[in-house]
Each structure stands twice: as C-alpha cells, then as structure tokens.
PDB file of C-alpha atoms in Angstrom:
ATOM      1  CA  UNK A  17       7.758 -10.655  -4.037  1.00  0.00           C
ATOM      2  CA  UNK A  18      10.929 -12.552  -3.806  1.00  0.00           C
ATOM      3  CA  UNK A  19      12.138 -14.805  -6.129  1.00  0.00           C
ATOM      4  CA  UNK A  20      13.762 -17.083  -3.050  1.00  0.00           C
ATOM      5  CA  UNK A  21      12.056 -17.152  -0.082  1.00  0.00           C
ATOM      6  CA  UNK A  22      13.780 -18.284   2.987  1.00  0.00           C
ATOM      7  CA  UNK A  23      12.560 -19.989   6.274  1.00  0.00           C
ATOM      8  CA  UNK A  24      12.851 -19.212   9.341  1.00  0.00           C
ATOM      9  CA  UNK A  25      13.922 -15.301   8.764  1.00  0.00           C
ATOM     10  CA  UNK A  26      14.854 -15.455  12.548  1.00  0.00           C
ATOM     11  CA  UNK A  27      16.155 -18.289  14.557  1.00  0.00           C
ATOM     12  CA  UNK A  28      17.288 -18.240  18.223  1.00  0.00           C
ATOM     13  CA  UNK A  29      18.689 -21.551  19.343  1.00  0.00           C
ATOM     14  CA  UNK A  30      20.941 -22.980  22.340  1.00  0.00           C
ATOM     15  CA  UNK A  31      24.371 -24.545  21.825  1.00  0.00           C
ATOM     16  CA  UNK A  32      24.529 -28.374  20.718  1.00  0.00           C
ATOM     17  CA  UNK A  33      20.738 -27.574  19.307  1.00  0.00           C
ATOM     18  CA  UNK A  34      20.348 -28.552  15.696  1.00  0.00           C
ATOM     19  CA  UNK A  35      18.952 -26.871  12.895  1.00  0.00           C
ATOM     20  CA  UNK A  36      17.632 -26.385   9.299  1.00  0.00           C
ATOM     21  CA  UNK A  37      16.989 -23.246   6.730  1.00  0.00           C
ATOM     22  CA  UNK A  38      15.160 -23.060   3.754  1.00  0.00           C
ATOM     23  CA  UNK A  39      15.557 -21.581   0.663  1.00  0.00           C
ATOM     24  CA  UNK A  40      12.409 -21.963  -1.725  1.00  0.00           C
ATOM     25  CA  UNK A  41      11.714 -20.664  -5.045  1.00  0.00           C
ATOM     26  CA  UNK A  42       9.417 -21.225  -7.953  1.00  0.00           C
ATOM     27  CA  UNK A  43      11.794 -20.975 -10.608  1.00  0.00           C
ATOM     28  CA  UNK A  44      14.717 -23.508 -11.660  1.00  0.00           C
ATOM     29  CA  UNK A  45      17.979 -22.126 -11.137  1.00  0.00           C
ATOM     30  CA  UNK A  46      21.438 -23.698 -12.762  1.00  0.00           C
ATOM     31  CA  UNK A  47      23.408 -22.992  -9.320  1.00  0.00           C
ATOM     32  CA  UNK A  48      22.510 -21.943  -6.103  1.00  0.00           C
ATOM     33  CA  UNK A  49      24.750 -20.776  -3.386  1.00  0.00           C
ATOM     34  CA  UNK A  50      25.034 -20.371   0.411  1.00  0.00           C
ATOM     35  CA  UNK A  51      26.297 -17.275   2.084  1.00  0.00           C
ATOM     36  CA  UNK A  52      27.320 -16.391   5.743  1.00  0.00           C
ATOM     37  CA  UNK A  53      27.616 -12.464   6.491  1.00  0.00           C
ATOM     38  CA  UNK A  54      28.622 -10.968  10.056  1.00  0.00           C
ATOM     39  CA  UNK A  55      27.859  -7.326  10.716  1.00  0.00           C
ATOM     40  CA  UNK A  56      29.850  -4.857   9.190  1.00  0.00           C
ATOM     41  CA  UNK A  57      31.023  -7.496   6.773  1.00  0.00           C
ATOM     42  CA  UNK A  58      30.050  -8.602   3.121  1.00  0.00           C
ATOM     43  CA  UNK A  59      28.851 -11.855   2.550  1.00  0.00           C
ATOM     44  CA  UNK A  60      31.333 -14.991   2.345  1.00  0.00           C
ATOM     45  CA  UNK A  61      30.470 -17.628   0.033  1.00  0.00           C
ATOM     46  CA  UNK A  62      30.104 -21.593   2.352  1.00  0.00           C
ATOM     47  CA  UNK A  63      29.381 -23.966  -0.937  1.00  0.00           C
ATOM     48  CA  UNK A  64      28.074 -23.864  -4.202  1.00  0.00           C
ATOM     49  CA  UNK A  65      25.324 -26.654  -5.564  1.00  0.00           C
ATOM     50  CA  UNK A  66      24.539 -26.908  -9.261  1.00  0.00           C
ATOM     51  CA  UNK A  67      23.233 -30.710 -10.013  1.00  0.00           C
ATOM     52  CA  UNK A  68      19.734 -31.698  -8.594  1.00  0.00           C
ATOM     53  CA  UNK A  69      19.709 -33.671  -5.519  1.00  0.00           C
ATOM     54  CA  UNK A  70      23.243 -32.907  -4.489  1.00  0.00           C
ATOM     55  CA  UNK A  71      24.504 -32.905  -1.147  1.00  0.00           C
ATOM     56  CA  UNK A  72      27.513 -31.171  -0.015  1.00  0.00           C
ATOM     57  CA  UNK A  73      28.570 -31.388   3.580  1.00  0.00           C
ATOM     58  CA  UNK A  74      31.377 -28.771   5.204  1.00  0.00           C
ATOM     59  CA  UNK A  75      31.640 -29.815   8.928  1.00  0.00           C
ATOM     60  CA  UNK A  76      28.553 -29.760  10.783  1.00  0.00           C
ATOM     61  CA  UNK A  77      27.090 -28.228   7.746  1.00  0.00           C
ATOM     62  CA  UNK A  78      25.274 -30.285   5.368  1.00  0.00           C
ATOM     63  CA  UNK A  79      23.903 -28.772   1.839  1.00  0.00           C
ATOM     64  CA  UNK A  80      21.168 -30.419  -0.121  1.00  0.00           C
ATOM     65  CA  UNK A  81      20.048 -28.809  -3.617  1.00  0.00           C
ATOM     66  CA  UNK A  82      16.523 -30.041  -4.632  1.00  0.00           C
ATOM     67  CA  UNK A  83      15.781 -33.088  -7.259  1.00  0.00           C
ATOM     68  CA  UNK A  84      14.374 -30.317  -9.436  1.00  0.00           C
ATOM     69  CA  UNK A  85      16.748 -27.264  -8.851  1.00  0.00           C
ATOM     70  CA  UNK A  86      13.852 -24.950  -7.593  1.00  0.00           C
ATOM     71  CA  UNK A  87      15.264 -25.001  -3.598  1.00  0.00           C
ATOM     72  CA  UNK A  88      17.650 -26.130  -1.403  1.00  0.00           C
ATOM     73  CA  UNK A  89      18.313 -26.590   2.646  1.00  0.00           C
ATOM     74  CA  UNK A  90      21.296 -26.023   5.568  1.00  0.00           C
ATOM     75  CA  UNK A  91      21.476 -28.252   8.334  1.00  0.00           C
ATOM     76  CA  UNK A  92      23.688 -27.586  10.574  1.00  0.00           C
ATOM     77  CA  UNK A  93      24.269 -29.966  13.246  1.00  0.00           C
ATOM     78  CA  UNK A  94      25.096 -28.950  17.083  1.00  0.00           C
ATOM     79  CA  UNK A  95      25.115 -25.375  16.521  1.00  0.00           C
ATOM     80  CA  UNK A  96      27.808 -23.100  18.178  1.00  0.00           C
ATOM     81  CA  UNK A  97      27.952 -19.712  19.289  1.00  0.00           C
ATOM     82  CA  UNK A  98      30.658 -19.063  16.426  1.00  0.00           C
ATOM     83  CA  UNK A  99      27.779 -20.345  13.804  1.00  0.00           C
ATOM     84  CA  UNK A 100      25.718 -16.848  14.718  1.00  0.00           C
ATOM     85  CA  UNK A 101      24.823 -14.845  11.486  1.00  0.00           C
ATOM     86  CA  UNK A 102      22.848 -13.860   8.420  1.00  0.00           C
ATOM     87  CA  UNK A 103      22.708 -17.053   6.006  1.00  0.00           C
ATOM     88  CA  UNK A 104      21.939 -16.216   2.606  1.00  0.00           C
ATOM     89  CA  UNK A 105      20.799 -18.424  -0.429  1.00  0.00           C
ATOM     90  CA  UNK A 106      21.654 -16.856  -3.974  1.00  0.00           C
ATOM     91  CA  UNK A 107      20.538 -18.219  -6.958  1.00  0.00           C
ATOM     92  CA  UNK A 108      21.948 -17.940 -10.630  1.00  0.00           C
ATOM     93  CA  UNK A 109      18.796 -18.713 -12.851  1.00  0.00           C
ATOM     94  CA  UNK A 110      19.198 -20.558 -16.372  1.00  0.00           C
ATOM     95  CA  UNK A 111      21.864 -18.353 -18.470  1.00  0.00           C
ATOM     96  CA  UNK A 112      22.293 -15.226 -16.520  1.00  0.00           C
ATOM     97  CA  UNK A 113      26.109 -15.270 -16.776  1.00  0.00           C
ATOM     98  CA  UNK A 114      26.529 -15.101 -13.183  1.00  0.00           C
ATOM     99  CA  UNK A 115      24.216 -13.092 -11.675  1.00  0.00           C
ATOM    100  CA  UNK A 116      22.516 -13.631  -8.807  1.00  0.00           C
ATOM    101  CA  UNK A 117      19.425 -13.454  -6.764  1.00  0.00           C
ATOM    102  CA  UNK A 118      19.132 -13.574  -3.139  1.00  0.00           C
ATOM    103  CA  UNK A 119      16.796 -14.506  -0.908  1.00  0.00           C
ATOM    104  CA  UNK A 120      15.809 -12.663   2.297  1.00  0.00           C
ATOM    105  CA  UNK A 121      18.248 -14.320   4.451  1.00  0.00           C
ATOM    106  CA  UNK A 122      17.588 -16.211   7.997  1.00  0.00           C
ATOM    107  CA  UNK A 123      19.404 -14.642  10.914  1.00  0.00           C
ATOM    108  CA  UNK A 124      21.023 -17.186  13.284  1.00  0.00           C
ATOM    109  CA  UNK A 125      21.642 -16.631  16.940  1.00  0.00           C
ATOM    110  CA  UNK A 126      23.453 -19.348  19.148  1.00  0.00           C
ATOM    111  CA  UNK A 127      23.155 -18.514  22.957  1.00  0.00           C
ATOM    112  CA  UNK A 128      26.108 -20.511  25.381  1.00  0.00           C
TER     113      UNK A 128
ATOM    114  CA  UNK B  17      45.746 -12.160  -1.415  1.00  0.00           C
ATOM    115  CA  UNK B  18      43.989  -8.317  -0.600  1.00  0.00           C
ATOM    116  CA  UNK B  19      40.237  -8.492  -0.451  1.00  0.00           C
ATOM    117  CA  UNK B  20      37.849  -6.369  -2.366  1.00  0.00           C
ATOM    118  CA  UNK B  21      38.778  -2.593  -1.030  1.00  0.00           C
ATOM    119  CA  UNK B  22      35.443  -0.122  -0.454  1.00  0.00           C
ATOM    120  CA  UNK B  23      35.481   3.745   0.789  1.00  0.00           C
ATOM    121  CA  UNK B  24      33.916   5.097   2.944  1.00  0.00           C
ATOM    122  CA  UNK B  25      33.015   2.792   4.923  1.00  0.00           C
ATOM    123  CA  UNK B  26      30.331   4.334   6.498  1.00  0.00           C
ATOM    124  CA  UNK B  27      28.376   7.772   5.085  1.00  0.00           C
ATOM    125  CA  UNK B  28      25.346   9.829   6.186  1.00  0.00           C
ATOM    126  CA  UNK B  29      24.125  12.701   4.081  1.00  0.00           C
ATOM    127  CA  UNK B  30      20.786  14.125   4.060  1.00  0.00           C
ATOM    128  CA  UNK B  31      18.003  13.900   1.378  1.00  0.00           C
ATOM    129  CA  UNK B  32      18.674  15.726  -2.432  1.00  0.00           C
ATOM    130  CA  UNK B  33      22.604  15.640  -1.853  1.00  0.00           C
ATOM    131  CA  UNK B  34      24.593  13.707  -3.998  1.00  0.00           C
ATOM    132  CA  UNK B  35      27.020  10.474  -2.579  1.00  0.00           C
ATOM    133  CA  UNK B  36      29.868   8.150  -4.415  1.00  0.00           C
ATOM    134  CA  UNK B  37      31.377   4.784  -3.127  1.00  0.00           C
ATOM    135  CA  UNK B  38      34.602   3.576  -4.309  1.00  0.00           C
ATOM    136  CA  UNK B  39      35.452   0.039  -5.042  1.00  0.00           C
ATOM    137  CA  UNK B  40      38.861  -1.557  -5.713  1.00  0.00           C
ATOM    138  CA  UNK B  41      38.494  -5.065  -6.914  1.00  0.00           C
ATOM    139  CA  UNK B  42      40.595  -8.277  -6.171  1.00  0.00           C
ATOM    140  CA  UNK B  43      43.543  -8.205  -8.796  1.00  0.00           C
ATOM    141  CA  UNK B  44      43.465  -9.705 -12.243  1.00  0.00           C
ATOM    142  CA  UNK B  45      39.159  -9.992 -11.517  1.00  0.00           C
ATOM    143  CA  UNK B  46      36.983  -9.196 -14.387  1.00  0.00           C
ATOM    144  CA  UNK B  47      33.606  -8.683 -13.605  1.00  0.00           C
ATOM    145  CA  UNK B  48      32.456  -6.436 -10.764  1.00  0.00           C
ATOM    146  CA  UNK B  49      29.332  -5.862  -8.889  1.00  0.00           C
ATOM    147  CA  UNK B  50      27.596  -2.993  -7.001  1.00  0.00           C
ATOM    148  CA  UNK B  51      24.928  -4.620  -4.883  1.00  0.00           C
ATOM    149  CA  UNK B  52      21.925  -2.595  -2.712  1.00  0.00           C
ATOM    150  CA  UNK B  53      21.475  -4.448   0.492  1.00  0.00           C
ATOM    151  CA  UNK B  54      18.254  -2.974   2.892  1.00  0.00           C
ATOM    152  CA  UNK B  55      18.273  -3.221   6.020  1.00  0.00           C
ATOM    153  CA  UNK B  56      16.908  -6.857   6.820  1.00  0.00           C
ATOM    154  CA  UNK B  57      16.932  -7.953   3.226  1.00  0.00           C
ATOM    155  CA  UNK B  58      18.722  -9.767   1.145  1.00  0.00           C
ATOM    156  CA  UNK B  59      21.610  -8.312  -1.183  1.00  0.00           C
ATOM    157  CA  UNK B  60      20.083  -6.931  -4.417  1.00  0.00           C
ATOM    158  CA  UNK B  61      21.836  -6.446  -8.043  1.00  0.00           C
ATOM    159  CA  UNK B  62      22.258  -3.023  -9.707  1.00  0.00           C
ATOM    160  CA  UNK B  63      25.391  -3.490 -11.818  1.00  0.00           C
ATOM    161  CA  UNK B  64      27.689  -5.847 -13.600  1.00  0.00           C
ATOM    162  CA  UNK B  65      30.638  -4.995 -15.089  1.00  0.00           C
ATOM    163  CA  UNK B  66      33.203  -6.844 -17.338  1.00  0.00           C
ATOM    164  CA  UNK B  67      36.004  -4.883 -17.727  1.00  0.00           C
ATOM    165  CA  UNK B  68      35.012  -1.689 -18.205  1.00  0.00           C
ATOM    166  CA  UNK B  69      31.576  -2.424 -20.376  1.00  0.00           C
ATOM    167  CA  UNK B  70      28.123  -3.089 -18.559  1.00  0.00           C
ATOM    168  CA  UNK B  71      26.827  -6.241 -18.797  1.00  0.00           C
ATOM    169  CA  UNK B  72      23.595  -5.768 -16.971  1.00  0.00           C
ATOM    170  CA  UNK B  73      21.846  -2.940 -15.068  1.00  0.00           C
ATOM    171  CA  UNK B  74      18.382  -3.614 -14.978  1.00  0.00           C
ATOM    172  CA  UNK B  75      17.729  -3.179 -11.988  1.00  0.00           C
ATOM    173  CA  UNK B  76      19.535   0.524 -11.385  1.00  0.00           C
ATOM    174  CA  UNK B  77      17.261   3.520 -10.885  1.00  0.00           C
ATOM    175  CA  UNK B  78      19.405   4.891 -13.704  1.00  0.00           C
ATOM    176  CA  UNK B  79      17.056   8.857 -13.015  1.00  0.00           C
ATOM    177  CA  UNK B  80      19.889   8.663  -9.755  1.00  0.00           C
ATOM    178  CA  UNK B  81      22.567   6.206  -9.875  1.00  0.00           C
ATOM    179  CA  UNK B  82      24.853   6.001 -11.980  1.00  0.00           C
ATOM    180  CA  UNK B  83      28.285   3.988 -12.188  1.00  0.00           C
ATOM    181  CA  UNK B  84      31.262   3.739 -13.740  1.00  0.00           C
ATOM    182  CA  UNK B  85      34.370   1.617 -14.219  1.00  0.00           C
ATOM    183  CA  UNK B  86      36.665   3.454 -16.774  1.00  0.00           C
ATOM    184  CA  UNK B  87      39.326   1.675 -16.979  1.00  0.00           C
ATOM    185  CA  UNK B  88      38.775  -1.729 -16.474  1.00  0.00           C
ATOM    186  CA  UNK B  89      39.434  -1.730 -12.244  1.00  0.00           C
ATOM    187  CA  UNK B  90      37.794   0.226  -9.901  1.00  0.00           C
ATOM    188  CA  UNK B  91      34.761   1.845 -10.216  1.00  0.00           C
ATOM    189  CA  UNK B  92      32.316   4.303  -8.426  1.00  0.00           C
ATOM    190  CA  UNK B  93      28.647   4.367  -7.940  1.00  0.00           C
ATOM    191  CA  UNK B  94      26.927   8.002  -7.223  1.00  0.00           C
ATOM    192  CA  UNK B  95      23.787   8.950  -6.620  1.00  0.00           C
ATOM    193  CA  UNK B  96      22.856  11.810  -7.219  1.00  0.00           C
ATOM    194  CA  UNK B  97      20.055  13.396  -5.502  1.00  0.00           C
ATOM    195  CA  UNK B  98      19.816  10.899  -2.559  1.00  0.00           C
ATOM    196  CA  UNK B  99      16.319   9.870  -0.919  1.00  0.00           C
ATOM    197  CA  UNK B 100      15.293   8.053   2.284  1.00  0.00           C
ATOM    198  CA  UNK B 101      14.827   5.195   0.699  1.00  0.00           C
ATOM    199  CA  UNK B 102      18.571   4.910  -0.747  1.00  0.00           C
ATOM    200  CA  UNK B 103      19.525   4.351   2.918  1.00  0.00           C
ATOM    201  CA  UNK B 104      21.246   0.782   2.699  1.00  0.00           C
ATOM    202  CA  UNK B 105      24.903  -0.880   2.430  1.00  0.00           C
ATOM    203  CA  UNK B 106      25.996  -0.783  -0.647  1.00  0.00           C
ATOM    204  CA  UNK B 107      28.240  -4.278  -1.281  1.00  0.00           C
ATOM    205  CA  UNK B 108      31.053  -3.835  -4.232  1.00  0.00           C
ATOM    206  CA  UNK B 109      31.661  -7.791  -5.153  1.00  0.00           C
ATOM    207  CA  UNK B 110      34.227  -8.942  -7.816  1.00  0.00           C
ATOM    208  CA  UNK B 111      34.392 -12.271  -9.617  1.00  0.00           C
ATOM    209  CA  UNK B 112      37.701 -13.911 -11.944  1.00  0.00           C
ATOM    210  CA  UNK B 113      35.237 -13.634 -14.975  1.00  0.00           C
ATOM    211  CA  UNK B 114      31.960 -13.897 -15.958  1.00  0.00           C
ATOM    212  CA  UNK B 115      30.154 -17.067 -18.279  1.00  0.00           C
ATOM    213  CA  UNK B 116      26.529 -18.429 -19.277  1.00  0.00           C
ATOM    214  CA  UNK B 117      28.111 -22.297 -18.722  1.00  0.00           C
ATOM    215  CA  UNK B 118      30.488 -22.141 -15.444  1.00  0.00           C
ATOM    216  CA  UNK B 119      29.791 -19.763 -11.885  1.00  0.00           C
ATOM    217  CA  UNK B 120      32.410 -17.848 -11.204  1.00  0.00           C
ATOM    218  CA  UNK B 121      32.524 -17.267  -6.934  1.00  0.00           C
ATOM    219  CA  UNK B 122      32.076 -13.755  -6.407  1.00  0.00           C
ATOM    220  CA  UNK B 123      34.000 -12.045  -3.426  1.00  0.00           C
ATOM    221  CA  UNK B 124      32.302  -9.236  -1.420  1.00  0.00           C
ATOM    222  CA  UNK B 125      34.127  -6.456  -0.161  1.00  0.00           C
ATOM    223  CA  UNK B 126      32.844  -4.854   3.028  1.00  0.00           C
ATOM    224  CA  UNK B 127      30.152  -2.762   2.214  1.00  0.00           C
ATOM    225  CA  UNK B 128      29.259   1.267   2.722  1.00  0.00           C
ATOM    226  CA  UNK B 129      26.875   1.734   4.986  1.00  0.00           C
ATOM    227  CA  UNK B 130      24.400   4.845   3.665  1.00  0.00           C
ATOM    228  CA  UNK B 131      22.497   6.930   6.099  1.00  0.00           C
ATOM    229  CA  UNK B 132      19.904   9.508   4.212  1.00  0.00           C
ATOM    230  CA  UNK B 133      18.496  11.696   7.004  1.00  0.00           C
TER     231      UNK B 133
END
C-alpha cells in the first residue's frame, strides 16, 4: 500500500485541454513536493509546499497543499505538448530529516 | 554547475551475478541518496548518507545491497547476487544538507537502468 496515492495514474489529453492530479495520503506530512521526470532522466523538483492551504502557482501550473497537510493537487491550465511526463508527489512526513516518500506518479500525455 | 554524475548508465546482467552503480554528487552536497525506482512506480528510498555515515537504510534488503560512501563524496551501491525483481533504475540524488526543521531540495542524477534476465 502506498503511503501517497495519486490520481489519474494515466492521463491522455489534447492541447489547450486543462487538467488536475492528485496526490492523497492518510498521514500529515511537514512538506510535500512536486516532481516532473522525462524518460531516461531523474526527477526535477517544480515547487515545494509546507504550510496548509498554500497555493503556489509557476505558469500555467498552480499548486495547492491541503488545509490539513495530508494531500495536495496540480492544475495545470491549457496543457502543451512540452507539459508530457511522469508527475510525482513526494512527501517528507513529521521529522524525517529529509526523506521522502513518493507516490505512484500520474503519467501525462499532450497530443498536438 | 555539473549535475549529479551516475555510471553506467544502462546495465543488464543475469540472475545470481553481482552489479555496482557509481554516483558522483553535486559539489560541496552533504547528504546523498540511492533511490529504487520500478518500472511504473514511484521512486523508493534505500539509503541516506551524510557525509560518509548512514543516516537511514531501512528500507535496503541489506542480505544483497549494500552501499558505501567512504570518503564523504561518491559512493557505490552493489548488489550482490542479483534477482528478477532488482530489475529497476536506480536514481543517485544529492541534497546541500540534511535537517529535521528546513527541506533541503534534493537533485537527481540520471539514473541506471538495471536489466536482470
């Protein structure tokens, strides 16, 4: 069982389409991050969110960390071909000196 | 700024033979990480190092892996015999330093992708 579940694990949209993942846990985490991996690549780190109910925005990318710490979402908002990916949410749970837990990841695909 | 450095990039050994990975971490970083990423999953934890002393490895099957970081910079990971199930990148990921009250952003090198046949 995994500690973060994400939603949708695949997603296959059109260009200018918007969208939203998930990342849903039942445990209270003191930071939770959002990665974006390409094949053959490790994963690159798009924001970090540590107080409840914050909302970060990069672009057409919009980051929302829940009231009580336990999830958070990606919106991202007229999707482009250059958005396709793995998105990963990582988690550092209360006091774990940096570690981190990651959730199953959603795969993007943005057709032209 | 160089990136975290891995090698091989890419491996394929069959079952029972033994395999290391090589990881070179951003200058001046701390902590490193070896990370087991399946096929389809998410990456998973088996290491943490600051400097050259293990902070947490839980979650390594410590009858086969093993790792190492002797001197405070790079480090290998082996494992030693390999099974089917080992098949995975393995991510090397390096962070300034390491704390209980501020994240440190951790920087992923590449990855060696592991074939057991």
């Amino acid at each position: 069982t995994q500690l973060l579940e994400q939603s949708p694990q695949f997603l296959s949209i059109q260009e200018g389409e918007n969208l939203t993942v998930y990342c849903n846990s039942s445990s209270v985490f003191s930071s939770l991050q959002w990665y974006r991996q390409e094949p053959g690549e490790g994963p690159v780190l798009l924001v970090t969110v540590v107080t409840g109910g914050e909302v970060k925005k990069l672009k057409r990318l919009t980051f929302q960390f829940g009231d009580a710490r336990k999830d958070s979402s990606l919106h991202i908002t007229a999707a482009q071909p250059g958005d396709t990916g793995l998105y990963l949410c990582a988690g550092e749970r209360n006091n774990a000196g940096n570690m981190l837990t990651f959730g199953g990841g959603t795969r993007l695909m943005v057709k032209p | 700024e160089a990136g975290v450095a891995q090698s091989p990039r890419y491996k394929i050994i069959e079952k029972r033979q033994s395999v290391a990975f090589w990881c070179n971490p951003i200058s001046g970083h701390a902590t490193l990480y070896w990370y087991q990423q399946i096929l389809g999953q998410g990456p998973k934890l088996l290491i943490q190092f600051q400097n050259n002393g293990v902070v947490d490895d839980s979650q390594l099957p410590k009858d086969r892996f093993s790792a190492e970081r002797l001197k405070g910079v790079d480090s290998t990971l082996k494992i030693q015999p390999a099974k089917l199930e080992d098949s995975a990148v393995y991510l090397c990921a390096s962070s300034l330093d390491w704390g209980r009250a501020h994240f440190y952003e951790q920087y992923f090198g590449p990855g060696t992708r592991l074939t057991v046949t």
